[in-house]
Coordinates of N, CA, C and O in Angstrom, one line a residue:
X1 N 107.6 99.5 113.3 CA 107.5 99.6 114.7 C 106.9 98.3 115.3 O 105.7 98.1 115.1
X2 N 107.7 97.6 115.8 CA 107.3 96.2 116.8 C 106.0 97.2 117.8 O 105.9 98.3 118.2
X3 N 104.7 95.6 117.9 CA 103.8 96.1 118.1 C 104.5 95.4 119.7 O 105.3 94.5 119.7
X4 N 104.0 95.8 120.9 CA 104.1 94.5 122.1 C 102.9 94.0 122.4 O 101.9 94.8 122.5
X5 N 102.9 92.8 122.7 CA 101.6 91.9 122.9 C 100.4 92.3 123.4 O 99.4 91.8 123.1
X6 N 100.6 93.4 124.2 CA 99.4 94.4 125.3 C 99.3 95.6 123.8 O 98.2 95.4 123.3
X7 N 99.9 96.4 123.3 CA 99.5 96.9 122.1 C 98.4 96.1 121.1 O 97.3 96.6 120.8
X8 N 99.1 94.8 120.5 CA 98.9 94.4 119.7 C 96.6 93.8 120.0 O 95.7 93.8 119.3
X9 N 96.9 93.5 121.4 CA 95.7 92.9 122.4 C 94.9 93.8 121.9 O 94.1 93.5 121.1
X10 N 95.3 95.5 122.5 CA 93.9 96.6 122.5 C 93.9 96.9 121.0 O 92.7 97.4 120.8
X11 N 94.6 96.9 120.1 CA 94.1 97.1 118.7 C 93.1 96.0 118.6 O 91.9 96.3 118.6
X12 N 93.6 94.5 118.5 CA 92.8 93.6 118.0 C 91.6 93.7 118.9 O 90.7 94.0 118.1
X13 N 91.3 93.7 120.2 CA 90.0 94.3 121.1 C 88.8 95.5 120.3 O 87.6 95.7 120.1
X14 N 90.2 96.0 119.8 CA 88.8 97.5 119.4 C 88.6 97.4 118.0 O 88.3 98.3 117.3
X15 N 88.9 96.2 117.6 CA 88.8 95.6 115.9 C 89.4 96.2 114.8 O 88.9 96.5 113.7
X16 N 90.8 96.5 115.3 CA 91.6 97.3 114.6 C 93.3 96.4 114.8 O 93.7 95.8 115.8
X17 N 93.8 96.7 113.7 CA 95.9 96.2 114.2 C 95.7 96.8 113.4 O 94.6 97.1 112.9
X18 N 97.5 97.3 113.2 CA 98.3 97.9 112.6 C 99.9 97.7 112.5 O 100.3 96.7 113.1
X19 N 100.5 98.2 112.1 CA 101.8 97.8 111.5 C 102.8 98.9 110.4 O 102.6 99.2 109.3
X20 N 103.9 99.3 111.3 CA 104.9 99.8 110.2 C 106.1 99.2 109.8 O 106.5 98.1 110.2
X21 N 106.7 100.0 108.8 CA 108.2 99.8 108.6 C 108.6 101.1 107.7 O 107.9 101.9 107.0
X22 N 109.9 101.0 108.0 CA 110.8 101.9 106.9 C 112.0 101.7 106.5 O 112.9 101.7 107.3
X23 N 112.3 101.6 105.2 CA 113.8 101.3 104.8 C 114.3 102.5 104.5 O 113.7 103.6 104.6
X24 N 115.5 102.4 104.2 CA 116.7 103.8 103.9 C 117.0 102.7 102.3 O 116.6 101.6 102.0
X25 N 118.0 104.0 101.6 CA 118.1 103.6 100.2 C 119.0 102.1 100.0 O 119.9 101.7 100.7
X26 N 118.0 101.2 98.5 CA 119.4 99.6 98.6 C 119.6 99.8 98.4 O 119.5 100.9 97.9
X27 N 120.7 98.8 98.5 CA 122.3 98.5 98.0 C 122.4 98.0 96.6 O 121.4 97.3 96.2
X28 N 123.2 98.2 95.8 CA 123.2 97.6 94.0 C 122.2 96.1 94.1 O 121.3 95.8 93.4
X29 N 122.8 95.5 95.2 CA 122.4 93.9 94.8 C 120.5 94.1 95.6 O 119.5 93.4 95.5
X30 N 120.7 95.3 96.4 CA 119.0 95.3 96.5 C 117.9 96.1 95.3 O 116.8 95.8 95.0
X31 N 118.6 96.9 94.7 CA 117.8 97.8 93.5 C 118.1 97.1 92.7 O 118.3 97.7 91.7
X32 N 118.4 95.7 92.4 CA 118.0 94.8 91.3 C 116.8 94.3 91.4 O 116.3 93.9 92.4
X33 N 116.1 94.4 90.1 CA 114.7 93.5 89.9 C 114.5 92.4 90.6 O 115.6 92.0 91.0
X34 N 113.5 91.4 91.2 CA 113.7 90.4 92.2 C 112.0 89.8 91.5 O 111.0 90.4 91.2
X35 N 112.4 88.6 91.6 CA 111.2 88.1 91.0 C 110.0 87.9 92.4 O 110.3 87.4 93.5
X36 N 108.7 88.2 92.2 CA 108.1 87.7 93.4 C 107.3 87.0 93.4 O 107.2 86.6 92.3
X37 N 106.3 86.3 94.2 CA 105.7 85.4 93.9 C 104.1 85.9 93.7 O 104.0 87.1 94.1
X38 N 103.0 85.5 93.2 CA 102.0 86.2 92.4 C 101.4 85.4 93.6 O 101.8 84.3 93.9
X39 N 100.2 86.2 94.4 CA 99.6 86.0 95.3 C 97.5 85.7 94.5 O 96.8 86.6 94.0
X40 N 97.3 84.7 94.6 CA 96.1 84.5 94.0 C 95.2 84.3 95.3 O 95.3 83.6 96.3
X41 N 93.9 85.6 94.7 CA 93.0 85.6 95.7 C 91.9 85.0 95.2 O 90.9 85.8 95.2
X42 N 91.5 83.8 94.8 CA 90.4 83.2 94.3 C 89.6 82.7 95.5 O 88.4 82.4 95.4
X43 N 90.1 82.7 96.4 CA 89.1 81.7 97.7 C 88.9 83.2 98.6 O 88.6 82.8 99.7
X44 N 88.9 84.1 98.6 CA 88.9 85.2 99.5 C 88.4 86.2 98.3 O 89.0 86.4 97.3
X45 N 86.5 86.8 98.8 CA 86.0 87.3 98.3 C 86.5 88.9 98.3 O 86.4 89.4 99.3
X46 N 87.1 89.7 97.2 CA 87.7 91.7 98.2 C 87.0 92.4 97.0 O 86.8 91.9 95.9
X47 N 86.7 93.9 97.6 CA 86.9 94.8 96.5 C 87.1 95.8 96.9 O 86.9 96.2 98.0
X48 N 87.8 96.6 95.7 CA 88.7 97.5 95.9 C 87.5 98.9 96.1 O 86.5 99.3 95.4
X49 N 88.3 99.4 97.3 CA 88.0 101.0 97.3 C 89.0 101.8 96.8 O 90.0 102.2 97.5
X50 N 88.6 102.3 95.4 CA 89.9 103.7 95.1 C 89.0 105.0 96.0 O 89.7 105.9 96.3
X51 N 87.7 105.1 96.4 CA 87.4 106.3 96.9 C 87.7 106.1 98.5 O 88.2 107.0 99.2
X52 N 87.4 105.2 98.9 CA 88.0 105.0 100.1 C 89.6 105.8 100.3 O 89.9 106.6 101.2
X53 N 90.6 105.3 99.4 CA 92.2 105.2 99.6 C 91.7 106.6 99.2 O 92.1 107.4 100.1
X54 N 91.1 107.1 98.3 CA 91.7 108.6 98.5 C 91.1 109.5 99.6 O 91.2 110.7 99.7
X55 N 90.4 108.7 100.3 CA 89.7 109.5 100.9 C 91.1 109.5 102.4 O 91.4 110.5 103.1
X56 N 91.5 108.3 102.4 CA 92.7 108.4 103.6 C 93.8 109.3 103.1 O 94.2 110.2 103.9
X57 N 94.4 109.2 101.4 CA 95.3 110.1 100.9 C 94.7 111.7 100.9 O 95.5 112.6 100.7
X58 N 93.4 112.0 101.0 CA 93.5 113.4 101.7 C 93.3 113.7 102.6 O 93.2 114.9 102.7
X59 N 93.3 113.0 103.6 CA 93.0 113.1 105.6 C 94.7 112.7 105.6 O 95.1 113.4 106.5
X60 N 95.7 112.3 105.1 CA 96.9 112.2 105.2 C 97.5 113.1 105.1 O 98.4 113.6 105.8
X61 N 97.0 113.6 104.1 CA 98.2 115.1 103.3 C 97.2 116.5 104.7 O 97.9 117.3 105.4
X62 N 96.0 116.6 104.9 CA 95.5 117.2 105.7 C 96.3 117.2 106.9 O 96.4 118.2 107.6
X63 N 97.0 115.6 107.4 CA 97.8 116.1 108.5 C 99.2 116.4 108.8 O 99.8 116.7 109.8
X64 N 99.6 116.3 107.9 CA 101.1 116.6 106.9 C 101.0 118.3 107.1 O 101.8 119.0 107.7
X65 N 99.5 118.6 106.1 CA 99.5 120.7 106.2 C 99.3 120.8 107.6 O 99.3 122.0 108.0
X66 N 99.1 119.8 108.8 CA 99.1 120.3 109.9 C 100.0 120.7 110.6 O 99.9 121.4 111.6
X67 N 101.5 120.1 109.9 CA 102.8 120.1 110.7 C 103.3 120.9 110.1 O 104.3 121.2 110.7
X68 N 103.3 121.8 108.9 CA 103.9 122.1 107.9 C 104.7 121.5 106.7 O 105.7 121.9 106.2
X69 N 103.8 120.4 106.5 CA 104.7 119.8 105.8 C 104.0 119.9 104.2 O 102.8 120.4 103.9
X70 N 104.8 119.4 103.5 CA 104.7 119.5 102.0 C 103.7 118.6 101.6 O 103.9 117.5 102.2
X71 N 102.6 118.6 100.9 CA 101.9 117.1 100.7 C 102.4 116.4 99.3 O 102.6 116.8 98.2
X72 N 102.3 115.0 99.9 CA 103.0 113.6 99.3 C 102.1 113.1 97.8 O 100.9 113.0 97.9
X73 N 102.7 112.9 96.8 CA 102.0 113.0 95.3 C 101.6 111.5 95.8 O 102.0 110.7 96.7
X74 N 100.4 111.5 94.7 CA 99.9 110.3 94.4 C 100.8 109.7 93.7 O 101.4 110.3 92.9
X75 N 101.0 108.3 94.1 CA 101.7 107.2 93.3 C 101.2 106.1 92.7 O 100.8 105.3 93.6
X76 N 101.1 105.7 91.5 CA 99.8 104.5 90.9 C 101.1 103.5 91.0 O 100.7 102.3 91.2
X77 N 101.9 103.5 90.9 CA 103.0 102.7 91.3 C 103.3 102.1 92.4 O 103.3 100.8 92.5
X78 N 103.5 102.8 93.3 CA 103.1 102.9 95.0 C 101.8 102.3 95.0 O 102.0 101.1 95.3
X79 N 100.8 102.4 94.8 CA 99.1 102.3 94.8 C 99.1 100.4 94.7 O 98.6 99.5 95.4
X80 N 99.6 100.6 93.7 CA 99.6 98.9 92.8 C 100.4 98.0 93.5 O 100.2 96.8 93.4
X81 N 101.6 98.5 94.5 CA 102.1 98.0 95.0 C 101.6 97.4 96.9 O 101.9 96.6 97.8
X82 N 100.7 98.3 96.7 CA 100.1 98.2 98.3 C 99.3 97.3 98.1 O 99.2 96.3 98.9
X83 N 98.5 97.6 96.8 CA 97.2 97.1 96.5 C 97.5 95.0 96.5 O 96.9 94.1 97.1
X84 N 98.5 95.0 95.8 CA 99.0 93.5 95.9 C 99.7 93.4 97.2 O 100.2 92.3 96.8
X85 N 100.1 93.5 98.0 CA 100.6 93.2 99.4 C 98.7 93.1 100.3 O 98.5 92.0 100.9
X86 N 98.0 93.9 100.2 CA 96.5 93.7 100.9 C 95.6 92.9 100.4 O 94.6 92.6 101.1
X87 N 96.0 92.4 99.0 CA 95.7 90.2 98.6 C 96.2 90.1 99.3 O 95.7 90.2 100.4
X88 N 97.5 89.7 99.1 CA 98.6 88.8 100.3 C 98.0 88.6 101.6 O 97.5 87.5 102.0
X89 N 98.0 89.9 102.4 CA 97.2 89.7 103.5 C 95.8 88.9 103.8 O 95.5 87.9 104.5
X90 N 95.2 89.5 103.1 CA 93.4 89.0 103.1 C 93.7 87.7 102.7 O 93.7 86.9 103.7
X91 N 94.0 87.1 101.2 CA 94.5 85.9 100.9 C 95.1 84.9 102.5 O 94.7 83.8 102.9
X92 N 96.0 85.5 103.0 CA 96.4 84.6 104.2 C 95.6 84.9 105.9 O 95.8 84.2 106.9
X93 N 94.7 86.2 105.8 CA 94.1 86.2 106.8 C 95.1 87.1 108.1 O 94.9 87.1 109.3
X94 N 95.9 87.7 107.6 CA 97.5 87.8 108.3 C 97.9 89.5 107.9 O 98.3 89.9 106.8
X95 N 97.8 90.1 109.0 CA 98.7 91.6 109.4 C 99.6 91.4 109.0 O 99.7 90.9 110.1
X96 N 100.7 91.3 108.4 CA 102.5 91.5 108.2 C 102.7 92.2 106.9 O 102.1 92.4 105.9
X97 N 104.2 92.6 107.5 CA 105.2 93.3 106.4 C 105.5 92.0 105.5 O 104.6 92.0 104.6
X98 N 106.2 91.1 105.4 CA 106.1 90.0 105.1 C 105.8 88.5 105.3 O 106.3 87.7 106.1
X99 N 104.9 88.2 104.4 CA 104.2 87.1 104.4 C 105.2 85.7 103.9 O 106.2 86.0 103.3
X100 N 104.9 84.7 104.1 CA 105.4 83.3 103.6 C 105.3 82.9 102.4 O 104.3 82.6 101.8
X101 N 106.9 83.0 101.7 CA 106.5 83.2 100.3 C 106.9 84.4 99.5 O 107.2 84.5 98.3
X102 N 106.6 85.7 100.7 CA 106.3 87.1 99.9 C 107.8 87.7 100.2 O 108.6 87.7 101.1
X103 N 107.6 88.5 98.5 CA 109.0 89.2 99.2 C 109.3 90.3 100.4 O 108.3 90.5 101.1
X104 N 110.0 90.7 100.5 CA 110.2 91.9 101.5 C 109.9 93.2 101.3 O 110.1 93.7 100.2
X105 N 109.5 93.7 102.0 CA 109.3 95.5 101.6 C 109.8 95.9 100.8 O 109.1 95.8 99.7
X106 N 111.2 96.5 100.8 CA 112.0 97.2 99.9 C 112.1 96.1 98.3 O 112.0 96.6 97.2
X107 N 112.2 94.6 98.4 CA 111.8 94.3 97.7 C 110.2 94.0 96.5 O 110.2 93.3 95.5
X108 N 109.5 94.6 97.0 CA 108.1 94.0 97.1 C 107.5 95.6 96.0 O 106.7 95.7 95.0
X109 N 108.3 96.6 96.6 CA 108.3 98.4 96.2 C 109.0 98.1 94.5 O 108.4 98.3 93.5
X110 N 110.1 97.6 94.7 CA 111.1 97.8 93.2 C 110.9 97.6 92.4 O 111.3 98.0 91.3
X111 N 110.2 96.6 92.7 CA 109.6 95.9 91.5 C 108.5 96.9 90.8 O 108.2 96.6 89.6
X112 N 108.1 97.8 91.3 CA 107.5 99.2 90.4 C 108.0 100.3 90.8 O 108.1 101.2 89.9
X113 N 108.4 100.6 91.8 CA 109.5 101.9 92.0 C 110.7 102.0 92.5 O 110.9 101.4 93.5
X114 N 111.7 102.6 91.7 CA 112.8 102.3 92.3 C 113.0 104.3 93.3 O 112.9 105.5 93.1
X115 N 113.4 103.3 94.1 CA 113.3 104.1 95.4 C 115.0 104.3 96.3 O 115.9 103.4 96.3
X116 N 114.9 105.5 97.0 CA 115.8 105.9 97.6 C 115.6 105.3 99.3 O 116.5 104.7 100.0
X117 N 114.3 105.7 99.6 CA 113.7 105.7 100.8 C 112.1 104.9 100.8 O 111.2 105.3 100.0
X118 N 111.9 104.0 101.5 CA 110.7 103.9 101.1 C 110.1 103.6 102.5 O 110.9 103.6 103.3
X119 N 108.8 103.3 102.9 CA 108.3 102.8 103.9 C 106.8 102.5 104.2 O 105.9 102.9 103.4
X120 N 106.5 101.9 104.9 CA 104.6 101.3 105.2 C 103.9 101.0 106.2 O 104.1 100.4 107.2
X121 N 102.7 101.8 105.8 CA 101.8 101.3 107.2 C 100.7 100.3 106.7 O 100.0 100.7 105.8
X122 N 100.5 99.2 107.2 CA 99.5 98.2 107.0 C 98.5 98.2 108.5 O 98.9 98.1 109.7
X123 N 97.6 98.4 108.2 CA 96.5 98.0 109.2 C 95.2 97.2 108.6 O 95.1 97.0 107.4
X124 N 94.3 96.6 109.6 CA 92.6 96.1 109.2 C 91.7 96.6 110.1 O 92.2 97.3 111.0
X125 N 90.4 96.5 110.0 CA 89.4 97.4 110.8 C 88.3 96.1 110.4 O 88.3 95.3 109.4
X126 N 87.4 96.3 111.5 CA 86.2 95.1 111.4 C 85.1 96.3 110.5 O 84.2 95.9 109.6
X127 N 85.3 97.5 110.9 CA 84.2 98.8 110.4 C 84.6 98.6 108.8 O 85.5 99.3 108.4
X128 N 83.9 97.6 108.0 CA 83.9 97.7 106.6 C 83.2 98.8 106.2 O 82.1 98.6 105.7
X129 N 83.8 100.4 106.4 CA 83.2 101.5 105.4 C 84.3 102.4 105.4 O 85.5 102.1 105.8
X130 N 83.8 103.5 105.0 CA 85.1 104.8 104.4 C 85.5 105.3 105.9 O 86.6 105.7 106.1
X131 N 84.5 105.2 107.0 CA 85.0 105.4 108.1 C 85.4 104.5 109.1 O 85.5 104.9 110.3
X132 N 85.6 103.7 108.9 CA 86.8 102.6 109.3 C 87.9 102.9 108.5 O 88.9 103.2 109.2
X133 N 88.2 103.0 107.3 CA 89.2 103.1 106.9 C 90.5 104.3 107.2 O 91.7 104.2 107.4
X134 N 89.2 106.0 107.3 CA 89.6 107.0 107.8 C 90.4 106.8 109.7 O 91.5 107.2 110.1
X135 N 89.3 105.9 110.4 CA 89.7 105.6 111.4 C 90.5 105.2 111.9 O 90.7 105.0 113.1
X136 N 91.5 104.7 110.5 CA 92.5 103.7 110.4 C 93.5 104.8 111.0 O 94.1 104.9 112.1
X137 N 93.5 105.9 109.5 CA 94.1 106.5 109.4 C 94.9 107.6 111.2 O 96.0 107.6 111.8
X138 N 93.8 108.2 111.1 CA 93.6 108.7 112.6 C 93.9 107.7 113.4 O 93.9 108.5 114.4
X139 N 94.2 106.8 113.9 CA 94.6 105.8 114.6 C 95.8 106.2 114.5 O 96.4 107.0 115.1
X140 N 96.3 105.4 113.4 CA 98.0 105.8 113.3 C 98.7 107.2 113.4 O 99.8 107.3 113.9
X141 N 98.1 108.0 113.0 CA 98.6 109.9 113.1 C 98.5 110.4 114.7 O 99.3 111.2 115.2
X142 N 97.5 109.5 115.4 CA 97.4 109.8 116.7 C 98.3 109.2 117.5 O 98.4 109.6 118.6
X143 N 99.2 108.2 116.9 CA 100.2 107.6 118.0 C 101.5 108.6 118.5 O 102.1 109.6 118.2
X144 N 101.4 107.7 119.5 CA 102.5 109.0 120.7 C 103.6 108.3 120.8 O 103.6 107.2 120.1
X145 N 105.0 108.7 121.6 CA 105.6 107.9 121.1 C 105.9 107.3 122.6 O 105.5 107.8 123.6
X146 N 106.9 105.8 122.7 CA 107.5 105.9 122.0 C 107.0 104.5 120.6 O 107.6 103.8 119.9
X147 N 105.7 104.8 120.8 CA 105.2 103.5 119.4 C 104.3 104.4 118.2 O 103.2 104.2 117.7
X148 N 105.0 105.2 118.0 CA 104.2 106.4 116.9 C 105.0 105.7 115.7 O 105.0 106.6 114.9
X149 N 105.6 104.7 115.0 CA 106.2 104.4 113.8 C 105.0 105.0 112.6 O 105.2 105.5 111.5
X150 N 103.9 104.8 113.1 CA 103.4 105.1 111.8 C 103.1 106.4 111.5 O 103.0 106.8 110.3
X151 N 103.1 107.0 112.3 CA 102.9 108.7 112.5 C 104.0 109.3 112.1 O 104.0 110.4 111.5
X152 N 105.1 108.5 112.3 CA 106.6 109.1 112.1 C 106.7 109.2 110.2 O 107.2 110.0 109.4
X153 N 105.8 107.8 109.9 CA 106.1 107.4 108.0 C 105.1 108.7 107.7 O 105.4 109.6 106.9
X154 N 103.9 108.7 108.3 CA 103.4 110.0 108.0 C 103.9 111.0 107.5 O 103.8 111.4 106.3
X155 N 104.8 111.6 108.8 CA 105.0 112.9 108.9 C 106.2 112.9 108.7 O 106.9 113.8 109.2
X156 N 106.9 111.7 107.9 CA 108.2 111.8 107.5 C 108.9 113.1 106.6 O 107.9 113.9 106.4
X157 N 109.9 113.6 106.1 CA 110.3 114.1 104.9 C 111.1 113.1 104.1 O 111.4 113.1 103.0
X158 N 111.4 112.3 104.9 CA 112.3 111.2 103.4 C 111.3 111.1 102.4 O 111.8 111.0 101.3
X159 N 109.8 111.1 102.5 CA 108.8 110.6 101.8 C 108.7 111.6 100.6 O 109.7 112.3 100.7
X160 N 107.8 111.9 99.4 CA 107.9 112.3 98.8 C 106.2 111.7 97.6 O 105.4 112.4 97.1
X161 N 106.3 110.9 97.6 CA 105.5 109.8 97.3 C 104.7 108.7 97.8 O 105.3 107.9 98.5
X162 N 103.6 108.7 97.6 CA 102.6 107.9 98.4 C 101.2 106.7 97.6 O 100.3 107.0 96.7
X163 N 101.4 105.8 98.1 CA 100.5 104.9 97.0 C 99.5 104.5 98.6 O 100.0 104.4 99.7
X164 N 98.5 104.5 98.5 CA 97.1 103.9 99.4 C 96.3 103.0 98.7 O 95.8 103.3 97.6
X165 N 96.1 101.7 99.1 CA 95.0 101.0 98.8 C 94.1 100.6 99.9 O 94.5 100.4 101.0
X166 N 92.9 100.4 99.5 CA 91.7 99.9 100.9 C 90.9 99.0 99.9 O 90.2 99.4 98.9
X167 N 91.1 97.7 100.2 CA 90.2 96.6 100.3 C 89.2 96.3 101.2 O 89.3 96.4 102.4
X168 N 88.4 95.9 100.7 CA 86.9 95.1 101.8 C 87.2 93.4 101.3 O 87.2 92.9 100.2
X169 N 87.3 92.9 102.3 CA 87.6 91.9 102.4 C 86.0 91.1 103.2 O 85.7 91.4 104.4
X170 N 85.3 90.4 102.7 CA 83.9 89.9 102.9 C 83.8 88.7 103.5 O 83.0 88.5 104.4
X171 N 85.0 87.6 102.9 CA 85.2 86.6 103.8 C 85.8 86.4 105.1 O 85.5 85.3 105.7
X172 N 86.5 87.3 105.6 CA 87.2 87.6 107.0 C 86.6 88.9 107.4 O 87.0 89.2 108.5
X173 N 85.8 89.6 107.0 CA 84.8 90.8 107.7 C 85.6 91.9 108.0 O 85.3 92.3 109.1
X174 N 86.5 92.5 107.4 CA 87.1 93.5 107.2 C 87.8 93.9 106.6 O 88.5 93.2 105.9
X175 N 88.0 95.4 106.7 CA 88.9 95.9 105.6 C 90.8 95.9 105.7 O 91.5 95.9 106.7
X176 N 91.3 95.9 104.7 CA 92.9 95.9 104.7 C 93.3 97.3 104.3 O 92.8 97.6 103.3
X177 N 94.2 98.5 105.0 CA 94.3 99.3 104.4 C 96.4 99.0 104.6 O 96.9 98.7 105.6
X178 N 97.0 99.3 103.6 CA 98.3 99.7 102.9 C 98.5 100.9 102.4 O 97.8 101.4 101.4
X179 N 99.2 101.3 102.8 CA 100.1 102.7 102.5 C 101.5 103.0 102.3 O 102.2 103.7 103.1
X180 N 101.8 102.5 101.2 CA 103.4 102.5 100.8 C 103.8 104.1 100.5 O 103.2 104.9 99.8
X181 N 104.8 104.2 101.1 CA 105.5 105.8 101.0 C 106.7 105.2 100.2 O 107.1 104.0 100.1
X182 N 107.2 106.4 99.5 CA 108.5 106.5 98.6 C 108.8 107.7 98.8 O 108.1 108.6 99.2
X183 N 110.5 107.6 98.1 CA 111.1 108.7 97.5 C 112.0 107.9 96.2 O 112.2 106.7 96.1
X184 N 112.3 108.7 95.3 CA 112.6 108.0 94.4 C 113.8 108.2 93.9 O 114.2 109.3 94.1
X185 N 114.4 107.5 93.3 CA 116.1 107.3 92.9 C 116.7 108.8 92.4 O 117.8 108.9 92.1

């Protein structure tokens, strides 16, 4: 979901962006292996929250049983794959689906899951704790439409599969959270 500049303003104001996407299943020449480029975070201090991420992967599946929906398995696949896209970011300082250099979504996924359906929400938060991260979450589930993309990957059914990572990022003063959704071949 394109953010527009007056969107994009009041997240960055309330020390929050965000960001989705979603693909439908590739094509032969896209579910080939794709080499990508190794993102080195040596100059950019992070560390990893796995209690954090799960603490969003059960406020997620919590709003999923709100709609009636099925809740989305953990993916360490998915997980690993977010988790290297939120270097990328922190490493460049930079909100995006794809970075300079970096592969693309659907590409970026295959390279550990091969997928039917896949999709992502990337956001940051200045609130470096488990409640910024949560607030992430709740941010995105709360969108209306017509700019609800991330509520939509939420409360999708193509999904099936869900990988979360949350970084604290020290030298840019906040956290990265990534949420890759799948479904799988």
């Amino acid at each position: 979901m394109p953010t527009t500049p007056f969107t994009r303003a009041l997240a960055t104001a309330a020390g929050l962006a965000a960001a989705t996407a979603f693909l439908s299943a590739p094509t032969a020449a896209q579910a080939a292996p794709v080499a990508t480029t190794s993102v080195a975070a040596a100059s950019v201090s992070t560390t990893n929250h796995k209690d954090w991420a799960t603490a969003v992967f059960t406020q997620l599946n919590g709003e999923r049983a709100q709609n009636g929906l099925k809740a989305l398995r953990w993916s360490d696949k998915l997980t690993y794959s977010a988790h290297r896209h939120n270097l990328a970011m922190a490493q460049q300082n930079t909100l995006s689906h794809q970075l300079p250099g970096e592969a693309s979504l659907g590409d970026r996924v295959t390279v550990f899951y091969a997928w039917s359906a896949c999709g992502e929400n990337i956001a940051w938060n200045s609130n470096r704790s488990q409640a910024g991260a949560l607030a992430l979450e709740t941010s995105m589930y709360s969108e209306t439409p017509p700019n609800d993309g991330h509520r939509r990957n939420i409360l999708s059914t193509s999904f099936v599969d869900v990988g979360v990572d949350v970084i604290d990022d020290s030298t840019h003063g906040r956290i990265w959270l990534t949420t890759d959704f799948g479904r799988p071949r």
